[in-house]
Amino acid sequence: MARVSVVVFDVGETLVDEMTTYLRWEAEGLTDGIPFTDQDLHADALPCLAALRALGRRLGAAGNMRAWHEDFLRPYVDFVGSSERWDVWKPDAGFFEHVVEEAGVPANEIAYVGDRVDNDVLPALAAGMTAVRIRRGAHAADETPPGVVEIESLAELPEALDDV
Ligand SMILES: [Mg+2]
């Protein structure tokens, strides 16, 4: 297997804490249409991105989301993508074709990290990527398919990637 050179993150619940975000929006009287901010990130997100960068991995963030969320993520990764800008939504294979194009390497050098089996893990595997499942949030009870790397915190990711 080719060594993973590019790590691409789903956004909702993988990097962004959706519950915290939605509660903030509600408390501030805001509704959909407000970009994410640093305070919406899971506490393990930025340390993980920094650690992977220090290890020389190229990083991406791409999720089913509005395009206006891309700017917030751009400082922390090498490329960003959104279903709105790409006009294709996970789990559609076309979404993962965009990821490969942006990553600039063959699919078997990409690890896609996500919380959902249906939208992240299965289509990433179908695209020829390594899939990493982070078990948290509303979909935490779903079973991770056999053979797929599973983590419970992004703090585990740098070491977990040593094995793939
Ligand atoms: Mg997600």
Tab-separated table of N, CA and C and ligand atoms in Angstrom:
chain	number	residue	atom	x	y	z
A	1	MET	N	0.841	-1.205	0.000
A	1	MET	CA	0.000	0.000	0.000
A	1	MET	C	0.873	1.249	0.000
A	2	ALA	N	0.464	2.189	-0.796
A	2	ALA	CA	1.212	3.458	-0.822
A	2	ALA	C	1.084	4.166	0.513
A	3	ARG	N	2.126	4.826	0.925
A	3	ARG	CA	2.072	5.561	2.166
A	3	ARG	C	1.139	6.773	2.006
A	4	VAL	N	0.352	7.036	3.026
A	4	VAL	CA	-0.552	8.186	2.990
A	4	VAL	C	0.268	9.474	3.036
A	5	SER	N	0.082	10.315	2.035
A	5	SER	CA	0.819	11.580	2.009
A	5	SER	C	-0.095	12.782	2.228
A	6	VAL	N	-1.387	12.577	2.000
A	6	VAL	CA	-2.350	13.666	2.154
A	6	VAL	C	-3.484	13.202	3.063
A	7	VAL	N	-3.801	14.011	4.049
A	7	VAL	CA	-4.882	13.689	4.988
A	7	VAL	C	-5.985	14.737	4.806
A	8	VAL	N	-7.182	14.250	4.496
A	8	VAL	CA	-8.297	15.150	4.229
A	8	VAL	C	-9.384	14.917	5.268
A	9	PHE	N	-9.874	16.014	5.830
A	9	PHE	CA	-10.841	15.949	6.918
A	9	PHE	C	-12.229	16.350	6.452
A	10	ASP	N	-13.199	15.537	6.846
A	10	ASP	CA	-14.586	15.976	6.860
A	10	ASP	C	-14.660	17.157	7.848
A	11	VAL	N	-15.689	17.972	7.762
A	11	VAL	CA	-15.746	19.162	8.626
A	11	VAL	C	-16.727	18.966	9.787
A	12	GLY	N	-18.005	18.774	9.500
A	12	GLY	CA	-19.019	18.664	10.548
A	12	GLY	C	-18.773	17.476	11.456
A	13	GLU	N	-18.570	17.705	12.690
A	13	GLU	CA	-18.343	16.762	13.774
A	13	GLU	C	-16.949	16.133	13.747
A	14	THR	N	-16.226	16.284	12.645
A	14	THR	CA	-14.844	15.798	12.612
A	14	THR	C	-13.921	16.908	13.108
A	15	LEU	N	-14.040	18.106	12.512
A	15	LEU	CA	-13.277	19.268	12.985
A	15	LEU	C	-14.155	20.195	13.830
A	16	VAL	N	-15.372	20.424	13.355
A	16	VAL	CA	-16.293	21.346	14.030
A	16	VAL	C	-17.207	20.572	14.971
A	17	ASP	N	-17.366	21.078	16.177
A	17	ASP	CA	-18.275	20.501	17.155
A	17	ASP	C	-19.679	21.020	16.841
A	18	GLU	N	-20.481	20.178	16.234
A	18	GLU	CA	-21.776	20.662	15.727
A	18	GLU	C	-22.711	21.086	16.850
A	19	MET	N	-22.720	20.326	17.946
A	19	MET	CA	-23.630	20.678	19.039
A	19	MET	C	-23.281	22.053	19.613
A	20	THR	N	-22.006	22.263	19.882
A	20	THR	CA	-21.551	23.554	20.404
A	20	THR	C	-21.892	24.686	19.445
A	21	THR	N	-21.689	24.430	18.178
A	21	THR	CA	-21.933	25.441	17.157
A	21	THR	C	-23.410	25.813	17.097
A	22	TYR	N	-24.260	24.778	17.072
A	22	TYR	CA	-25.691	25.060	16.949
A	22	TYR	C	-26.222	25.774	18.190
A	23	LEU	N	-25.691	25.401	19.358
A	23	LEU	CA	-26.107	26.079	20.593
A	23	LEU	C	-25.660	27.538	20.579
A	24	ARG	N	-24.459	27.792	20.050
A	24	ARG	CA	-23.974	29.174	19.960
A	24	ARG	C	-24.868	29.988	19.023
A	25	TRP	N	-25.167	29.399	17.883
A	25	TRP	CA	-26.009	30.117	16.927
A	25	TRP	C	-27.370	30.447	17.553
A	26	GLU	N	-27.899	29.457	18.283
A	26	GLU	CA	-29.203	29.642	18.904
A	26	GLU	C	-29.129	30.731	19.979
A	27	ALA	N	-28.074	30.655	20.815
A	27	ALA	CA	-27.918	31.611	21.912
A	27	ALA	C	-27.727	33.028	21.390
A	28	GLU	N	-27.071	33.135	20.235
A	28	GLU	CA	-26.790	34.450	19.671
A	28	GLU	C	-27.903	34.905	18.727
A	29	GLY	N	-28.955	34.100	18.670
A	29	GLY	CA	-30.063	34.466	17.809
A	29	GLY	C	-29.728	34.362	16.337
A	30	LEU	N	-28.717	33.559	16.050
A	30	LEU	CA	-28.287	33.415	14.665
A	30	LEU	C	-28.923	32.157	14.073
A	31	THR	N	-29.008	32.143	12.793
A	31	THR	CA	-29.516	30.956	12.125
A	31	THR	C	-28.504	30.539	11.081
A	32	ASP	N	-28.867	29.543	10.289
A	32	ASP	CA	-27.966	29.075	9.235
A	32	ASP	C	-27.556	30.263	8.368
A	33	GLY	N	-26.317	30.274	7.967
A	33	GLY	CA	-25.838	31.389	7.164
A	33	GLY	C	-24.671	32.076	7.829
A	34	ILE	N	-24.324	31.594	9.032
A	34	ILE	CA	-23.215	32.161	9.778
A	34	ILE	C	-21.997	31.259	9.627
A	35	PRO	N	-20.867	31.799	9.221
A	35	PRO	CA	-19.672	30.961	9.084
A	35	PRO	C	-19.209	30.413	10.434
A	36	PHE	N	-18.571	29.255	10.376
A	36	PHE	CA	-17.933	28.712	11.573
A	36	PHE	C	-16.808	29.651	12.011
A	37	THR	N	-16.474	29.592	13.305
A	37	THR	CA	-15.321	30.319	13.830
A	37	THR	C	-14.463	29.345	14.638
A	38	ASP	N	-13.308	29.817	15.080
A	38	ASP	CA	-12.399	28.950	15.846
A	38	ASP	C	-13.079	28.340	17.065
A	39	GLN	N	-13.983	29.098	17.695
A	39	GLN	CA	-14.612	28.577	18.912
A	39	GLN	C	-15.537	27.401	18.638
A	40	ASP	N	-15.849	27.156	17.373
A	40	ASP	CA	-16.716	26.027	17.026
A	40	ASP	C	-15.934	24.732	16.828
A	41	LEU	N	-14.628	24.821	16.800
A	41	LEU	CA	-13.814	23.628	16.551
A	41	LEU	C	-13.764	22.729	17.784
A	42	HIS	N	-13.701	21.433	17.554
A	42	HIS	CA	-13.383	20.522	18.651
A	42	HIS	C	-11.997	20.878	19.171
A	43	ALA	N	-11.808	20.710	20.477
A	43	ALA	CA	-10.533	21.093	21.099
A	43	ALA	C	-9.344	20.333	20.518
A	44	ASP	N	-9.588	19.154	19.965
A	44	ASP	CA	-8.476	18.362	19.428
A	44	ASP	C	-8.145	18.685	17.970
A	45	ALA	N	-8.928	19.578	17.344
A	45	ALA	CA	-8.776	19.802	15.899
A	45	ALA	C	-7.466	20.510	15.537
A	46	LEU	N	-7.250	21.701	16.075
A	46	LEU	CA	-6.059	22.457	15.668
A	46	LEU	C	-4.760	21.777	16.105
A	47	PRO	N	-4.690	21.209	17.324
A	47	PRO	CA	-3.460	20.486	17.685
A	47	PRO	C	-3.162	19.329	16.728
A	48	CYS	N	-4.207	18.647	16.276
A	48	CYS	CA	-4.013	17.531	15.341
A	48	CYS	C	-3.485	18.034	13.995
A	49	LEU	N	-4.079	19.101	13.489
A	49	LEU	CA	-3.629	19.642	12.201
A	49	LEU	C	-2.172	20.099	12.291
A	50	ALA	N	-1.840	20.738	13.400
A	50	ALA	CA	-0.461	21.209	13.583
A	50	ALA	C	0.513	20.036	13.674
A	51	ALA	N	0.099	18.997	14.374
A	51	ALA	CA	0.977	17.833	14.530
A	51	ALA	C	1.216	17.143	13.197
A	52	LEU	N	0.168	17.020	12.398
A	52	LEU	CA	0.316	16.355	11.102
A	52	LEU	C	1.175	17.187	10.159
A	53	ARG	N	1.006	18.502	10.230
A	53	ARG	CA	1.841	19.367	9.394
A	53	ARG	C	3.303	19.226	9.774
A	54	ALA	N	3.549	19.136	11.082
A	54	ALA	CA	4.931	18.989	11.564
A	54	ALA	C	5.537	17.674	11.086
A	55	LEU	N	4.682	16.684	10.832
A	55	LEU	CA	5.145	15.392	10.329
A	55	LEU	C	5.274	15.383	8.811
A	56	GLY	N	4.948	16.506	8.186
A	56	GLY	CA	5.136	16.617	6.744
A	56	GLY	C	3.965	16.162	5.905
A	57	ARG	N	2.816	15.956	6.525
A	57	ARG	CA	1.642	15.562	5.744
A	57	ARG	C	1.018	16.796	5.103
A	58	ARG	N	0.514	16.614	3.885
A	58	ARG	CA	-0.283	17.653	3.248
A	58	ARG	C	-1.718	17.470	3.745
A	59	LEU	N	-2.419	18.591	3.984
A	59	LEU	CA	-3.730	18.516	4.624
A	59	LEU	C	-4.822	19.179	3.797
A	60	GLY	N	-6.012	18.606	3.879
A	60	GLY	CA	-7.179	19.205	3.253
A	60	GLY	C	-8.370	19.124	4.187
A	61	ALA	N	-9.361	19.959	3.944
A	61	ALA	CA	-10.627	19.898	4.669
A	61	ALA	C	-11.740	20.071	3.642
A	62	ALA	N	-12.637	19.108	3.600
A	62	ALA	CA	-13.703	19.159	2.599
A	62	ALA	C	-14.926	18.450	3.141
A	63	GLY	N	-16.052	19.127	3.098
A	63	GLY	CA	-17.260	18.519	3.627
A	63	GLY	C	-18.511	18.980	2.909
A	64	ASN	N	-19.599	18.344	3.297
A	64	ASN	CA	-20.905	18.790	2.832
A	64	ASN	C	-21.243	20.066	3.579
A	65	MET	N	-21.039	21.184	2.943
A	65	MET	CA	-21.278	22.458	3.636
A	65	MET	C	-21.373	23.591	2.630
A	66	ARG	N	-21.828	24.729	3.156
A	66	ARG	CA	-21.907	25.913	2.325
A	66	ARG	C	-20.490	26.429	2.042
A	67	ALA	N	-20.340	27.067	0.916
A	67	ALA	CA	-19.014	27.523	0.474
A	67	ALA	C	-18.435	28.574	1.416
A	68	TRP	N	-19.311	29.307	2.136
A	68	TRP	CA	-18.791	30.382	2.977
A	68	TRP	C	-18.008	29.876	4.187
A	69	HIS	N	-18.051	28.582	4.439
A	69	HIS	CA	-17.250	28.032	5.529
A	69	HIS	C	-15.787	27.796	5.129
A	70	GLU	N	-15.503	27.866	3.839
A	70	GLU	CA	-14.153	27.524	3.381
A	70	GLU	C	-13.097	28.485	3.924
A	71	ASP	N	-13.404	29.772	3.972
A	71	ASP	CA	-12.395	30.763	4.366
A	71	ASP	C	-11.878	30.531	5.782
A	72	PHE	N	-12.764	30.132	6.655
A	72	PHE	CA	-12.396	29.885	8.044
A	72	PHE	C	-11.382	28.748	8.170
A	73	LEU	N	-11.504	27.754	7.307
A	73	LEU	CA	-10.629	26.583	7.397
A	73	LEU	C	-9.298	26.762	6.670
A	74	ARG	N	-9.264	27.679	5.730
A	74	ARG	CA	-8.120	27.783	4.818
A	74	ARG	C	-6.774	27.993	5.513
A	75	PRO	N	-6.692	28.768	6.610
A	75	PRO	CA	-5.382	28.960	7.239
A	75	PRO	C	-4.777	27.688	7.829
A	76	TYR	N	-5.595	26.694	8.087
A	76	TYR	CA	-5.127	25.533	8.831
A	76	TYR	C	-4.756	24.341	7.959
A	77	VAL	N	-5.083	24.414	6.677
A	77	VAL	CA	-4.849	23.280	5.775
A	77	VAL	C	-4.302	23.785	4.446
A	78	ASP	N	-3.946	22.848	3.584
A	78	ASP	CA	-3.369	23.222	2.291
A	78	ASP	C	-4.436	23.432	1.219
A	79	PHE	N	-5.572	22.800	1.395
A	79	PHE	CA	-6.682	23.064	0.461
A	79	PHE	C	-8.008	22.809	1.160
A	80	VAL	N	-9.035	23.472	0.683
A	80	VAL	CA	-10.378	23.296	1.238
A	80	VAL	C	-11.352	23.034	0.096
A	81	GLY	N	-12.446	22.416	0.442
A	81	GLY	CA	-13.486	22.163	-0.550
A	81	GLY	C	-14.835	22.098	0.129
A	82	SER	N	-15.857	22.447	-0.626
A	82	SER	CA	-17.223	22.368	-0.098
A	82	SER	C	-18.134	21.797	-1.166
A	83	SER	N	-19.142	21.085	-0.687
A	83	SER	CA	-20.113	20.518	-1.630
A	83	SER	C	-20.800	21.627	-2.418
A	84	GLU	N	-21.015	22.778	-1.779
A	84	GLU	CA	-21.711	23.835	-2.512
A	84	GLU	C	-20.873	24.342	-3.690
A	85	ARG	N	-19.596	24.593	-3.444
A	85	ARG	CA	-18.753	25.108	-4.537
A	85	ARG	C	-18.533	24.039	-5.610
A	86	TRP	N	-18.353	22.795	-5.170
A	86	TRP	CA	-18.118	21.710	-6.124
A	86	TRP	C	-19.418	21.244	-6.771
A	87	ASP	N	-20.526	21.637	-6.182
A	87	ASP	CA	-21.851	21.258	-6.695
A	87	ASP	C	-22.057	19.747	-6.711
A	88	VAL	N	-21.519	19.089	-5.720
A	88	VAL	CA	-21.756	17.653	-5.555
A	88	VAL	C	-21.596	17.328	-4.080
A	89	TRP	N	-22.491	16.495	-3.573
A	89	TRP	CA	-22.562	16.229	-2.135
A	89	TRP	C	-22.164	14.795	-1.830
A	90	LYS	N	-21.465	14.606	-0.738
A	90	LYS	CA	-21.223	13.251	-0.238
A	90	LYS	C	-22.569	12.578	0.020
A	91	PRO	N	-22.717	11.286	-0.224
A	91	PRO	CA	-21.650	10.345	-0.577
A	91	PRO	C	-21.373	10.197	-2.060
A	92	ASP	N	-21.789	11.109	-2.903
A	92	ASP	CA	-21.571	10.984	-4.347
A	92	ASP	C	-20.077	10.834	-4.652
A	93	ALA	N	-19.768	9.905	-5.550
A	93	ALA	CA	-18.362	9.661	-5.919
A	93	ALA	C	-17.699	10.916	-6.475
A	94	GLY	N	-18.490	11.782	-7.095
A	94	GLY	CA	-17.927	12.995	-7.674
A	94	GLY	C	-17.267	13.895	-6.639
A	95	PHE	N	-17.790	13.869	-5.429
A	95	PHE	CA	-17.189	14.661	-4.352
A	95	PHE	C	-15.755	14.206	-4.116
A	96	PHE	N	-15.557	12.896	-4.079
A	96	PHE	CA	-14.235	12.349	-3.769
A	96	PHE	C	-13.286	12.492	-4.965
A	97	GLU	N	-13.841	12.586	-6.167
A	97	GLU	CA	-13.005	12.901	-7.334
A	97	GLU	C	-12.424	14.302	-7.195
A	98	HIS	N	-13.212	15.228	-6.670
A	98	HIS	CA	-12.684	16.581	-6.415
A	98	HIS	C	-11.578	16.541	-5.362
A	99	VAL	N	-11.774	15.712	-4.347
A	99	VAL	CA	-10.753	15.603	-3.295
A	99	VAL	C	-9.428	15.122	-3.896
A	100	VAL	N	-9.500	14.113	-4.749
A	100	VAL	CA	-8.280	13.580	-5.381
A	100	VAL	C	-7.616	14.664	-6.232
A	101	GLU	N	-8.427	15.386	-6.965
A	101	GLU	CA	-7.897	16.446	-7.836
A	101	GLU	C	-7.170	17.503	-7.008
A	102	GLU	N	-7.789	17.931	-5.908
A	102	GLU	CA	-7.184	18.960	-5.051
A	102	GLU	C	-5.932	18.437	-4.340
A	103	ALA	N	-5.976	17.166	-3.965
A	103	ALA	CA	-4.843	16.585	-3.234
A	103	ALA	C	-3.619	16.463	-4.138
A	104	GLY	N	-3.859	16.224	-5.409
A	104	GLY	CA	-2.753	16.170	-6.357
A	104	GLY	C	-1.923	14.901	-6.284
A	105	VAL	N	-2.487	13.873	-5.665
A	105	VAL	CA	-1.815	12.569	-5.593
A	105	VAL	C	-2.852	11.496	-5.896
A	106	PRO	N	-2.407	10.263	-6.200
A	106	PRO	CA	-3.376	9.190	-6.422
A	106	PRO	C	-4.216	8.927	-5.165
A	107	ALA	N	-5.417	8.403	-5.378
A	107	ALA	CA	-6.342	8.175	-4.257
A	107	ALA	C	-5.733	7.299	-3.170
A	108	ASN	N	-4.870	6.361	-3.545
A	108	ASN	CA	-4.337	5.445	-2.524
A	108	ASN	C	-3.282	6.098	-1.637
A	109	GLU	N	-2.976	7.363	-1.894
A	109	GLU	CA	-2.090	8.115	-0.983
A	109	GLU	C	-2.871	9.067	-0.077
A	110	ILE	N	-4.206	8.990	-0.154
A	110	ILE	CA	-5.056	9.909	0.607
A	110	ILE	C	-5.770	9.168	1.732
A	111	ALA	N	-5.771	9.758	2.909
A	111	ALA	CA	-6.626	9.279	3.995
A	111	ALA	C	-7.744	10.297	4.170
A	112	TYR	N	-8.992	9.827	4.175
A	112	TYR	CA	-10.133	10.705	4.430
A	112	TYR	C	-10.678	10.376	5.817
A	113	VAL	N	-10.753	11.395	6.657
A	113	VAL	CA	-11.133	11.228	8.053
A	113	VAL	C	-12.542	11.778	8.257
A	114	GLY	N	-13.460	10.948	8.735
A	114	GLY	CA	-14.822	11.430	8.924
A	114	GLY	C	-15.565	10.684	10.007
A	115	ASP	N	-16.663	11.280	10.461
A	115	ASP	CA	-17.442	10.676	11.539
A	115	ASP	C	-18.537	9.750	11.031
A	116	ARG	N	-18.891	9.864	9.772
A	116	ARG	CA	-20.028	9.086	9.277
A	116	ARG	C	-19.586	7.930	8.391
A	117	VAL	N	-20.172	6.778	8.662
A	117	VAL	CA	-19.865	5.600	7.855
A	117	VAL	C	-20.450	5.767	6.461
A	118	ASP	N	-21.698	6.220	6.393
A	118	ASP	CA	-22.381	6.294	5.097
A	118	ASP	C	-21.835	7.408	4.198
A	119	ASN	N	-21.520	8.540	4.777
A	119	ASN	CA	-21.103	9.692	3.963
A	119	ASN	C	-19.594	9.834	3.812
A	120	ASP	N	-18.848	9.231	4.725
A	120	ASP	CA	-17.398	9.416	4.728
A	120	ASP	C	-16.634	8.121	4.444
A	121	VAL	N	-16.825	7.147	5.325
A	121	VAL	CA	-16.006	5.936	5.273
A	121	VAL	C	-16.256	5.132	3.994
A	122	LEU	N	-17.500	4.796	3.732
A	122	LEU	CA	-17.787	3.914	2.592
A	122	LEU	C	-17.439	4.559	1.249
A	123	PRO	N	-17.833	5.817	1.005
A	123	PRO	CA	-17.454	6.411	-0.283
A	123	PRO	C	-15.956	6.669	-0.419
A	124	ALA	N	-15.271	6.929	0.688
A	124	ALA	CA	-13.807	7.110	0.603
A	124	ALA	C	-13.137	5.800	0.218
A	125	LEU	N	-13.603	4.710	0.816
A	125	LEU	CA	-13.063	3.397	0.449
A	125	LEU	C	-13.348	3.089	-1.016
A	126	ALA	N	-14.572	3.396	-1.449
A	126	ALA	CA	-14.948	3.132	-2.843
A	126	ALA	C	-14.090	3.932	-3.812
A	127	ALA	N	-13.629	5.090	-3.369
A	127	ALA	CA	-12.779	5.939	-4.214
A	127	ALA	C	-11.323	5.483	-4.204
A	128	GLY	N	-11.017	4.489	-3.368
A	128	GLY	CA	-9.654	3.971	-3.328
A	128	GLY	C	-8.781	4.600	-2.267
A	129	MET	N	-9.400	5.358	-1.362
A	129	MET	CA	-8.653	6.010	-0.284
A	129	MET	C	-8.589	5.122	0.950
A	130	THR	N	-7.717	5.492	1.864
A	130	THR	CA	-7.770	4.964	3.216
A	130	THR	C	-8.838	5.754	3.962
A	131	ALA	N	-9.703	5.050	4.692
A	131	ALA	CA	-10.723	5.751	5.470
A	131	ALA	C	-10.382	5.651	6.951
A	132	VAL	N	-10.524	6.754	7.649
A	132	VAL	CA	-10.377	6.763	9.100
A	132	VAL	C	-11.692	7.257	9.677
A	133	ARG	N	-12.258	6.486	10.586
A	133	ARG	CA	-13.541	6.851	11.172
A	133	ARG	C	-13.305	7.415	12.584
A	134	ILE	N	-13.798	8.620	12.816
A	134	ILE	CA	-13.774	9.160	14.175
A	134	ILE	C	-15.166	8.984	14.768
A	135	ARG	N	-15.199	8.279	15.899
A	135	ARG	CA	-16.487	7.907	16.486
A	135	ARG	C	-16.888	8.963	17.507
A	136	ARG	N	-17.722	9.904	17.094
A	136	ARG	CA	-18.275	10.887	18.024
A	136	ARG	C	-19.460	11.597	17.363
A	137	GLY	N	-20.236	12.275	18.183
A	137	GLY	CA	-21.371	13.020	17.660
A	137	GLY	C	-22.603	12.168	17.456
A	138	ALA	N	-23.528	12.685	16.675
A	138	ALA	CA	-24.841	12.075	16.513
A	138	ALA	C	-24.790	10.680	15.893
A	139	HIS	N	-23.701	10.377	15.172
A	139	HIS	CA	-23.614	9.082	14.488
A	139	HIS	C	-22.653	8.118	15.173
A	140	ALA	N	-22.305	8.424	16.411
A	140	ALA	CA	-21.286	7.633	17.114
A	140	ALA	C	-21.673	6.172	17.287
A	141	ALA	N	-22.974	5.887	17.315
A	141	ALA	CA	-23.404	4.503	17.561
A	141	ALA	C	-23.236	3.611	16.333
A	142	ASP	N	-23.066	4.195	15.168
A	142	ASP	CA	-22.930	3.388	13.950
A	142	ASP	C	-21.664	2.525	14.025
A	143	GLU	N	-21.757	1.331	13.469
A	143	GLU	CA	-20.623	0.410	13.489
A	143	GLU	C	-19.600	0.782	12.420
A	144	THR	N	-18.354	0.772	12.795
A	144	THR	CA	-17.279	0.978	11.821
A	144	THR	C	-17.054	-0.325	11.067
A	145	PRO	N	-16.965	-0.282	9.737
A	145	PRO	CA	-16.741	-1.520	8.977
A	145	PRO	C	-15.410	-2.178	9.377
A	146	PRO	N	-15.359	-3.505	9.304
A	146	PRO	CA	-14.130	-4.223	9.658
A	146	PRO	C	-12.941	-3.722	8.829
A	147	GLY	N	-11.804	-3.614	9.472
A	147	GLY	CA	-10.596	-3.240	8.754
A	147	GLY	C	-10.356	-1.748	8.633
A	148	VAL	N	-11.357	-0.953	9.023
A	148	VAL	CA	-11.206	0.504	8.944
A	148	VAL	C	-10.646	1.028	10.267
A	149	VAL	N	-9.656	1.887	10.182
A	149	VAL	CA	-9.073	2.476	11.380
A	149	VAL	C	-10.124	3.327	12.084
A	150	GLU	N	-10.303	3.106	13.378
A	150	GLU	CA	-11.263	3.893	14.151
A	150	GLU	C	-10.543	4.614	15.283
A	151	ILE	N	-10.885	5.882	15.460
A	151	ILE	CA	-10.330	6.670	16.561
A	151	ILE	C	-11.479	7.349	17.294
A	152	GLU	N	-11.213	7.759	18.526
A	152	GLU	CA	-12.245	8.462	19.291
A	152	GLU	C	-11.898	9.924	19.490
A	153	SER	N	-10.688	10.277	19.158
A	153	SER	CA	-10.237	11.668	19.270
A	153	SER	C	-9.215	11.914	18.168
A	154	LEU	N	-9.172	13.142	17.675
A	154	LEU	CA	-8.164	13.471	16.653
A	154	LEU	C	-6.753	13.395	17.236
A	155	ALA	N	-6.657	13.411	18.563
A	155	ALA	CA	-5.335	13.279	19.183
A	155	ALA	C	-4.708	11.934	18.844
A	156	GLU	N	-5.548	10.952	18.501
A	156	GLU	CA	-5.048	9.616	18.169
A	156	GLU	C	-4.606	9.521	16.709
A	157	LEU	N	-4.948	10.512	15.913
A	157	LEU	CA	-4.766	10.355	14.456
A	157	LEU	C	-3.314	10.275	13.991
A	158	PRO	N	-2.418	11.136	14.453
A	158	PRO	CA	-1.044	11.046	13.931
A	158	PRO	C	-0.453	9.651	14.107
A	159	GLU	N	-0.675	9.071	15.285
A	159	GLU	CA	-0.144	7.736	15.517
A	159	GLU	C	-0.898	6.680	14.708
A	160	ALA	N	-2.213	6.850	14.600
A	160	ALA	CA	-3.017	5.890	13.846
A	160	ALA	C	-2.578	5.833	12.381
A	161	LEU	N	-2.151	6.954	11.843
A	161	LEU	CA	-1.742	6.992	10.440
A	161	LEU	C	-0.407	6.301	10.219
A	162	ASP	N	0.334	6.072	11.271
A	162	ASP	CA	1.587	5.330	11.130
A	162	ASP	C	1.339	3.908	10.662
A	163	ASP	N	0.129	3.417	10.938
A	163	ASP	CA	-0.178	2.028	10.632
A	163	ASP	C	-0.815	1.832	9.256
A	164	VAL	N	-1.039	2.903	8.539
A	164	VAL	CA	-1.683	2.746	7.227
A	164	VAL	C	-0.817	3.320	6.122
B	1	MG	MG	-19.249	14.912	9.515
